[in-house]
Short mmCIF file of C-alpha atoms in Angstrom, two decimals:
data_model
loop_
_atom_site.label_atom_id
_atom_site.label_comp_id
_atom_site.label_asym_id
_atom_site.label_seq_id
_atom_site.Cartn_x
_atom_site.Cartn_y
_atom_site.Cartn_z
CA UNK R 6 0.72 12.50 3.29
CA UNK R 7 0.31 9.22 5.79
CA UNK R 8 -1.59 9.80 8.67
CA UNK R 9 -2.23 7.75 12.11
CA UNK R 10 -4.72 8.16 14.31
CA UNK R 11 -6.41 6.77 17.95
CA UNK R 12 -9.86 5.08 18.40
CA UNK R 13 -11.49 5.00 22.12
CA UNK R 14 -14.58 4.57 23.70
CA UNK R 15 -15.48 6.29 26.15
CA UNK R 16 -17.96 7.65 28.69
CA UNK R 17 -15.45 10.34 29.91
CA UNK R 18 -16.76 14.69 30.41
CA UNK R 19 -16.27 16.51 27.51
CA UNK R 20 -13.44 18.62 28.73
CA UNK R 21 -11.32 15.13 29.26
CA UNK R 22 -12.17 13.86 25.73
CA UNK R 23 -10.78 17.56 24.39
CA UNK R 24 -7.81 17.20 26.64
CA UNK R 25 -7.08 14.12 25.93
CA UNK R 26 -7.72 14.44 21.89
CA UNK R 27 -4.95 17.48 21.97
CA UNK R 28 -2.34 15.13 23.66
CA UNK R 29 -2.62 12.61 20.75
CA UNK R 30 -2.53 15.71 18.37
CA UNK R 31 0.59 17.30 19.71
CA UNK R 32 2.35 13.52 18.81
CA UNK R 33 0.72 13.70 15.33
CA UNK R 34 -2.42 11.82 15.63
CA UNK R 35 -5.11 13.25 12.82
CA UNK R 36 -8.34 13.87 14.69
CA UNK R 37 -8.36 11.10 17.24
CA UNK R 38 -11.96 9.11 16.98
CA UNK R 39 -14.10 8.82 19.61
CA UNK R 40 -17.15 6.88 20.24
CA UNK R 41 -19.57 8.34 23.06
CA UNK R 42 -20.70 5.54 24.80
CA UNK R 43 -23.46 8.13 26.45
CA UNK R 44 -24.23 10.87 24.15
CA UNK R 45 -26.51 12.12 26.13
CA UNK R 46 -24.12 13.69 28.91
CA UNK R 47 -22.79 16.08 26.07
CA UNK R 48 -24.26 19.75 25.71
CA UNK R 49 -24.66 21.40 22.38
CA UNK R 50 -21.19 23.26 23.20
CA UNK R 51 -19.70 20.18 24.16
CA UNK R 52 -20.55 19.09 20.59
CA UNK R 53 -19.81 22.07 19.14
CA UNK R 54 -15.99 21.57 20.11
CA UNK R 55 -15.82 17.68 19.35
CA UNK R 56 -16.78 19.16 15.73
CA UNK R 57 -13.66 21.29 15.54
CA UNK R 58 -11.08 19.03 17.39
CA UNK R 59 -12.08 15.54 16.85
CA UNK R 60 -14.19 12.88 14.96
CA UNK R 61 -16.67 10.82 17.40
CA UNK R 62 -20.00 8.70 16.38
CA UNK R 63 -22.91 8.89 19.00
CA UNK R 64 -23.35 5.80 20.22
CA UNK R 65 -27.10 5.68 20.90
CA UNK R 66 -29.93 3.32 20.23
CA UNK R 67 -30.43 3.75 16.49
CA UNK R 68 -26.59 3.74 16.09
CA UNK R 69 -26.56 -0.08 17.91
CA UNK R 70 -30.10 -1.02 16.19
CA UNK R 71 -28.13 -0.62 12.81
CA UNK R 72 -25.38 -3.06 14.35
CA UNK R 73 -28.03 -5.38 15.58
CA UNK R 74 -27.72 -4.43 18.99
CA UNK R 75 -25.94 -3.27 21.84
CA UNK R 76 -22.58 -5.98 23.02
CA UNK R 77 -23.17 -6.82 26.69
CA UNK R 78 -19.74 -5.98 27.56
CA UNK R 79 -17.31 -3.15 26.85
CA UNK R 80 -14.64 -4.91 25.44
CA UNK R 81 -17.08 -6.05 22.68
CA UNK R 82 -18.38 -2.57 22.11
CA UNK R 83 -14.63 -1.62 21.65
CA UNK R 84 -14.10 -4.00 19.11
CA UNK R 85 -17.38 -2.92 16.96
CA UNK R 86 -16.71 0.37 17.08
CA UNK R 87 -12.40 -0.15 16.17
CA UNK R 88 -14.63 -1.86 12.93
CA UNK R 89 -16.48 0.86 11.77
CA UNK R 90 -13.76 3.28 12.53
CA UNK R 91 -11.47 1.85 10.08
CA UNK R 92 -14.33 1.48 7.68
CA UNK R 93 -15.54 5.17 7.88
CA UNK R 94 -12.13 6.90 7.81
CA UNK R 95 -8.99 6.33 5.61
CA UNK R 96 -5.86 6.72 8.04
CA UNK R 97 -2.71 4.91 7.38
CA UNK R 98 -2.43 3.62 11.19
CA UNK R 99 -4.50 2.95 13.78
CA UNK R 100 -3.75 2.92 17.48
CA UNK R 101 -6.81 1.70 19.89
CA UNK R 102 -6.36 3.49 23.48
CA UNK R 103 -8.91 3.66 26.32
CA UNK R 104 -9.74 7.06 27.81
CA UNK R 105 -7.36 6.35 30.81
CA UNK R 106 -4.08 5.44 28.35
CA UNK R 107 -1.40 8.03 27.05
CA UNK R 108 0.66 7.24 24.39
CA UNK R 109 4.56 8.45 24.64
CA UNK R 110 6.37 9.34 21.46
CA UNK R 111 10.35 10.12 21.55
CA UNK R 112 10.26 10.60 17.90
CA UNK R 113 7.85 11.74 15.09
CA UNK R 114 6.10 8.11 14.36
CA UNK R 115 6.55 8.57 10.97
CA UNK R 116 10.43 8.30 11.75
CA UNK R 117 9.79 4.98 12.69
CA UNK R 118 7.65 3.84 9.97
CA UNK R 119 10.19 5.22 7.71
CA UNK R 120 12.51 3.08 9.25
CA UNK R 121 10.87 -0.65 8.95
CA UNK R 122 10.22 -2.68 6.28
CA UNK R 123 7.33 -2.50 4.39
CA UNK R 124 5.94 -6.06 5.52
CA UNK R 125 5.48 -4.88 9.13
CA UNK R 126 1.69 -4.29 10.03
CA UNK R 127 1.92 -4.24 13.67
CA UNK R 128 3.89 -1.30 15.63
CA UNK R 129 3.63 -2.78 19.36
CA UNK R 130 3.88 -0.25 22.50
CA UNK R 131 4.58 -1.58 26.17
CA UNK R 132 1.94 -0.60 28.76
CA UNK R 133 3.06 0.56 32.19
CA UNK R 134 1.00 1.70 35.13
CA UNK R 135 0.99 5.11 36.68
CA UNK R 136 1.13 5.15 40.63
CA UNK R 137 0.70 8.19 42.63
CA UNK R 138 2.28 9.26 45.47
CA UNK R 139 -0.62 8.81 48.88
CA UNK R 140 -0.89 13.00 49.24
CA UNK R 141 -0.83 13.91 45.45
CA UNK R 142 -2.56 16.98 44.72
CA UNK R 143 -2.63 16.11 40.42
CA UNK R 144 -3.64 12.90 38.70
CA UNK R 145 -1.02 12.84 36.43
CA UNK R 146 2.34 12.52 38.08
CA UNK R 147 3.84 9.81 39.95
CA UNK R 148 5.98 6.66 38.91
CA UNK R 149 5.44 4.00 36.46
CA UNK R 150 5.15 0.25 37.37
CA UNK R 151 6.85 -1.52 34.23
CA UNK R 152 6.36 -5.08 33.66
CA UNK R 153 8.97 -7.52 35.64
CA UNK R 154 9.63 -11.30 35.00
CA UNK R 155 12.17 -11.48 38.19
CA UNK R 156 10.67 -13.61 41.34
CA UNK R 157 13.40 -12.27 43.60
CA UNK R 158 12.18 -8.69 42.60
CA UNK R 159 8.93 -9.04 42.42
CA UNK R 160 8.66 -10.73 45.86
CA UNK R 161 9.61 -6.87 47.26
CA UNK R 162 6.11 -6.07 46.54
CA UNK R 163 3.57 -6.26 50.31
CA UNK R 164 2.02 -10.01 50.53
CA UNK R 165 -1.30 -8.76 50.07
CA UNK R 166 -1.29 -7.30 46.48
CA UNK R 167 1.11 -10.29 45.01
CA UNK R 168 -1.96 -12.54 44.21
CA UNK R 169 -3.26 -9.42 42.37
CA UNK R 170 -0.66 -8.87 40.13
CA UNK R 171 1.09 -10.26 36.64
CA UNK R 172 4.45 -9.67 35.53
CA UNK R 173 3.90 -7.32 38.10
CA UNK R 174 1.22 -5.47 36.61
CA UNK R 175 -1.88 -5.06 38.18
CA UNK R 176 -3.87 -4.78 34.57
CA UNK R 177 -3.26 -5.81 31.50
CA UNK R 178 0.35 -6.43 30.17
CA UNK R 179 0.61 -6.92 26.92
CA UNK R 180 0.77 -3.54 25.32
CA UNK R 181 -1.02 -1.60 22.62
CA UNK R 182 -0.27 -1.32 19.23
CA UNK R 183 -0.36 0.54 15.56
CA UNK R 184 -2.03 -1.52 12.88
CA UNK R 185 -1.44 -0.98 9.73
CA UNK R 186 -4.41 -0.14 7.51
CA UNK R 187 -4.06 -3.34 5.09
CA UNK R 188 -6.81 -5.60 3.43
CA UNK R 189 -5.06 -8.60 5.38
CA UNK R 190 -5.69 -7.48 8.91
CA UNK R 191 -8.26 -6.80 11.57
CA UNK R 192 -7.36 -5.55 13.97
CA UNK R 193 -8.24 -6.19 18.11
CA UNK R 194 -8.35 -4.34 21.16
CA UNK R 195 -4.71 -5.04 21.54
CA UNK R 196 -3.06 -5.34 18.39
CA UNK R 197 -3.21 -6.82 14.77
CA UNK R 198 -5.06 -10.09 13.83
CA UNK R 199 -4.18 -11.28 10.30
CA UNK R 200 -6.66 -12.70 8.18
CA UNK R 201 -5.03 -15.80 6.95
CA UNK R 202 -2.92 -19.01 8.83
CA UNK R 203 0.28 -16.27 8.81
CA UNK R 204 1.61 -14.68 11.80
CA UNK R 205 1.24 -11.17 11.88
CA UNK R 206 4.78 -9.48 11.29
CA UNK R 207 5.59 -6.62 14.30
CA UNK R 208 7.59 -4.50 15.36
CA UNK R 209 8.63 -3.81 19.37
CA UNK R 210 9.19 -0.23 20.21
CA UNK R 211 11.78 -0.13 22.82
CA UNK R 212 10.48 0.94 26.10
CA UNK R 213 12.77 4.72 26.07
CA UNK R 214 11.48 5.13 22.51
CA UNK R 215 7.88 4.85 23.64
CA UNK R 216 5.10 3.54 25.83
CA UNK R 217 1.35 3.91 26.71
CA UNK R 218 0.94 5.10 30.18
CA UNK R 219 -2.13 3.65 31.75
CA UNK R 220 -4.41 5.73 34.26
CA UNK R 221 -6.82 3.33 35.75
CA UNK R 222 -6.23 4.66 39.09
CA UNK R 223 -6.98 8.20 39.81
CA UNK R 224 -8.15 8.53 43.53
CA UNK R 225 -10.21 6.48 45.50
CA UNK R 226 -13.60 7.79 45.06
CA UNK R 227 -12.99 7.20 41.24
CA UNK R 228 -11.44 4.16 41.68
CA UNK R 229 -14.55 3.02 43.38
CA UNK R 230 -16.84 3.92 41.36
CA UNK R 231 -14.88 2.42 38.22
CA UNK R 232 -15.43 -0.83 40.03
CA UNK R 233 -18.98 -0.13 40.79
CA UNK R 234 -19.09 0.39 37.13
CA UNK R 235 -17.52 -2.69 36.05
CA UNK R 236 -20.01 -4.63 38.51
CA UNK R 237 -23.34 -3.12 36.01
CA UNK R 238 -21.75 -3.32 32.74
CA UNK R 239 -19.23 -6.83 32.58
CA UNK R 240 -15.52 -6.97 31.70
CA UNK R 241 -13.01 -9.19 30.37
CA UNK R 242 -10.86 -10.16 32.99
CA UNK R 243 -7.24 -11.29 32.79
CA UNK R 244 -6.26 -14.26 36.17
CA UNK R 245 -5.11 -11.80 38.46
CA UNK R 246 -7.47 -9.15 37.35
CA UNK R 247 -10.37 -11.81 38.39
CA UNK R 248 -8.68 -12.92 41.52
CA UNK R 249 -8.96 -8.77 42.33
CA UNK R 250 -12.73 -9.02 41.83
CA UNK R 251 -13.16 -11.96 43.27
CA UNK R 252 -11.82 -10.67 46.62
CA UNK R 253 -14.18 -7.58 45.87
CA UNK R 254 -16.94 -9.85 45.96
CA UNK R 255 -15.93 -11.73 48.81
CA UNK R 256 -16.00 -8.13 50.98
CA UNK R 257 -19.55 -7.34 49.32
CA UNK R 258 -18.12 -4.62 47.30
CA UNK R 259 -17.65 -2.61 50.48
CA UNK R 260 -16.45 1.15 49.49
CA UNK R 261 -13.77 1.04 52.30
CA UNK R 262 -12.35 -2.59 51.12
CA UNK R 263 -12.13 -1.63 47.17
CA UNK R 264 -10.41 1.94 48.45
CA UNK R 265 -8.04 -0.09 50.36
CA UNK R 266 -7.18 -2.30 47.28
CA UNK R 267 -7.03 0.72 45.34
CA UNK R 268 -4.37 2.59 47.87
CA UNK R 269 -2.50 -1.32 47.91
CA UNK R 270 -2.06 -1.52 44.55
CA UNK R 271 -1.79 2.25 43.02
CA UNK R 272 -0.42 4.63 45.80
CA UNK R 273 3.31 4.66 46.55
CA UNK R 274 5.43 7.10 48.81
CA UNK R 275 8.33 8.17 47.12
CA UNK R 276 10.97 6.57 49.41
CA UNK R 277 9.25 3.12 48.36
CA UNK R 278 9.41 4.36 44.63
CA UNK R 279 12.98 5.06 44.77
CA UNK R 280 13.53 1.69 45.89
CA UNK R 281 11.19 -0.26 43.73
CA UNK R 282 12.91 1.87 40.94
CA UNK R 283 16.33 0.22 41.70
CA UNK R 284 14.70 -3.02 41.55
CA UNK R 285 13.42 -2.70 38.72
CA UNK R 286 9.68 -2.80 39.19
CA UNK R 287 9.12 1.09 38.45
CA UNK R 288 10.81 3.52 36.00
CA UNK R 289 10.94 7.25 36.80
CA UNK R 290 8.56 9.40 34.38
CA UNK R 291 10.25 11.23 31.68
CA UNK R 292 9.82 14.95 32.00
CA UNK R 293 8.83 15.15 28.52
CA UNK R 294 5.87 12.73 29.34
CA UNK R 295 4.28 14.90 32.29
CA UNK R 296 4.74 18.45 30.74
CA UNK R 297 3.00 17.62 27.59
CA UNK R 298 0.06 16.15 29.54
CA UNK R 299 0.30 19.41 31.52
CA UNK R 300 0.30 21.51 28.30
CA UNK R 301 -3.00 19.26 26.91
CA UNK R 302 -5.17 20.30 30.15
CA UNK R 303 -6.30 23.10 32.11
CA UNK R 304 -4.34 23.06 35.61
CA UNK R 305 -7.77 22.98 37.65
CA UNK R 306 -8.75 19.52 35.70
CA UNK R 307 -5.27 17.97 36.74
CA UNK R 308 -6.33 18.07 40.33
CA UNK R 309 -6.97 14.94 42.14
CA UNK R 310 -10.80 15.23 42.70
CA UNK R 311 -11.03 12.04 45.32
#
């Protein structure tokens, strides 16, 4: 029988991993990977139920000193470890997400396989960005902010955040995808890379079919310490994510200046939602979405902690 299955790095608590692991499950992932970027957080019990749920690889000194060393940033780690996960396990497909992405099935992916021809190695999922509402008591709900190639609509958006933004995104937008598990690919952080002077032959998954629903904002006190986070280790940065750190900089990462960018860029009342909604710079989250998020974690760890 095929099987797909995740790959993320992360530094995330134990009970997030777990929750996160059993929302990939309940879409038919086999035993999402994960790579523990610091094993050392993690109790015996906290391995103990990574062995029944998941597959993960400690990522500690001797594991990097037989990769001749540690990459300096984690978008390099991220591509190592994608490497050895789809040379230690045998899955048909494999989807990369961060710890702070949600993938979004409306059908069995299978179904969709089933329905492409046989020469397509890339399955390609559009990103959008969950905002929350300024007095939300759970992480998880909200609106999306899709991606938007309209000036006129775009322009709707407060003066301040437009230089942050691209295609109206305030991260990445350029989606996630499956890759095929073929002798002619690698794959990257975002999708397929073929091994020869040929393009790579994909597949777009329309946006009501699915989508990966990115969490990078969470409360200001997280979002804050993401960034102070980012500062220590190095990142890839897209234009507009650089002109966001740049400005960061420029305010000597004051904590009151990186939780007003936060609050600018992720928290929207929902009057202004409805109304960026009809413009066409957010979507409404499906019902589906939110209750199977709510059915992967305990109700105390979907409380906004700060």
């Amino acid at each position: 029988m095929p099987t797909w299955t995740s790959v993320t790095t992360t530094i995330a608590p134990a009970w997030y991993i777990l929750g996160h692991a059993r929302h990939l499950m309940a879409q038919g992932a086999f035993r999402p990977i994960y790579f523990l970027d610091k094993p050392e957080m993690y109790s015996p019990s906290d391995y103990e139920s990574f062995n029944q749920n998941i597959r993960y690889m400690i990522c500690d000194g001797k594991y990097w000193e037989k990769l001749k060393g540690v990459p300096p940033t984690v978008p390099h780690r991220q591509l190592v470890n994608l490497k050895v996960a789809r040379k230690i396990s045998s899955d048909d497909w494999y989807l990369h997400l961060d710890s702070d992405e949600f993938l979004h099935l409306n059908l069995d992916f299978f179904d969709v396989v089933d329905n492409l021809p046989a020469d397509v190695t890339e399955i390609r999922l559009q990103n959008f960005e969950r905002i929350m509402r300024p007095d939300a008591s759970t992480w998880h709900t909200g609106a999306f902010r899709v991606p938007c190639w309209n000036r006129a609509a775009l322009s709707n958006y407060p003066e301040f955040i437009q230089p942050f933004l691209a295609l109206g995104l305030a991260n990445y937008y350029h989606g996630k995808s499956f890759v095929r598990n073929s002798p002619i690919i690698t794959q990257g952080i975002h999708g397929a890379i073929r091994k020869s002077e040929f393009e790579v032959i994909r597949f777009n998954v329309p946006w009501d079919t699915g989508f990966i629903g990115h969490y990078q904002y969470s409360g200001r006190e997280s979002f804050y310490r993401r960034f102070a986070y980012k500062r220590q280790d190095g990142e890839a940065l897209l234009k507009h994510e650089l002109a966001q750190a740049q400005w960061i900089v420029e305010n000597d990462f004051a904590q009151d200046k990186i939780s007003l960018l936060g609050r600018s860029l992720f928290e929207v009342d929902a009057t202004v939602a409805d109304e960026y909604c009809q413009k066409g710079l957010f979507r409404d989250m499906p019902e589906a979405y939110t209750s199977r998020i709510e059915s992967s974690f305990d109700a105390a760890h979907l409380r906004v902690s700060g």
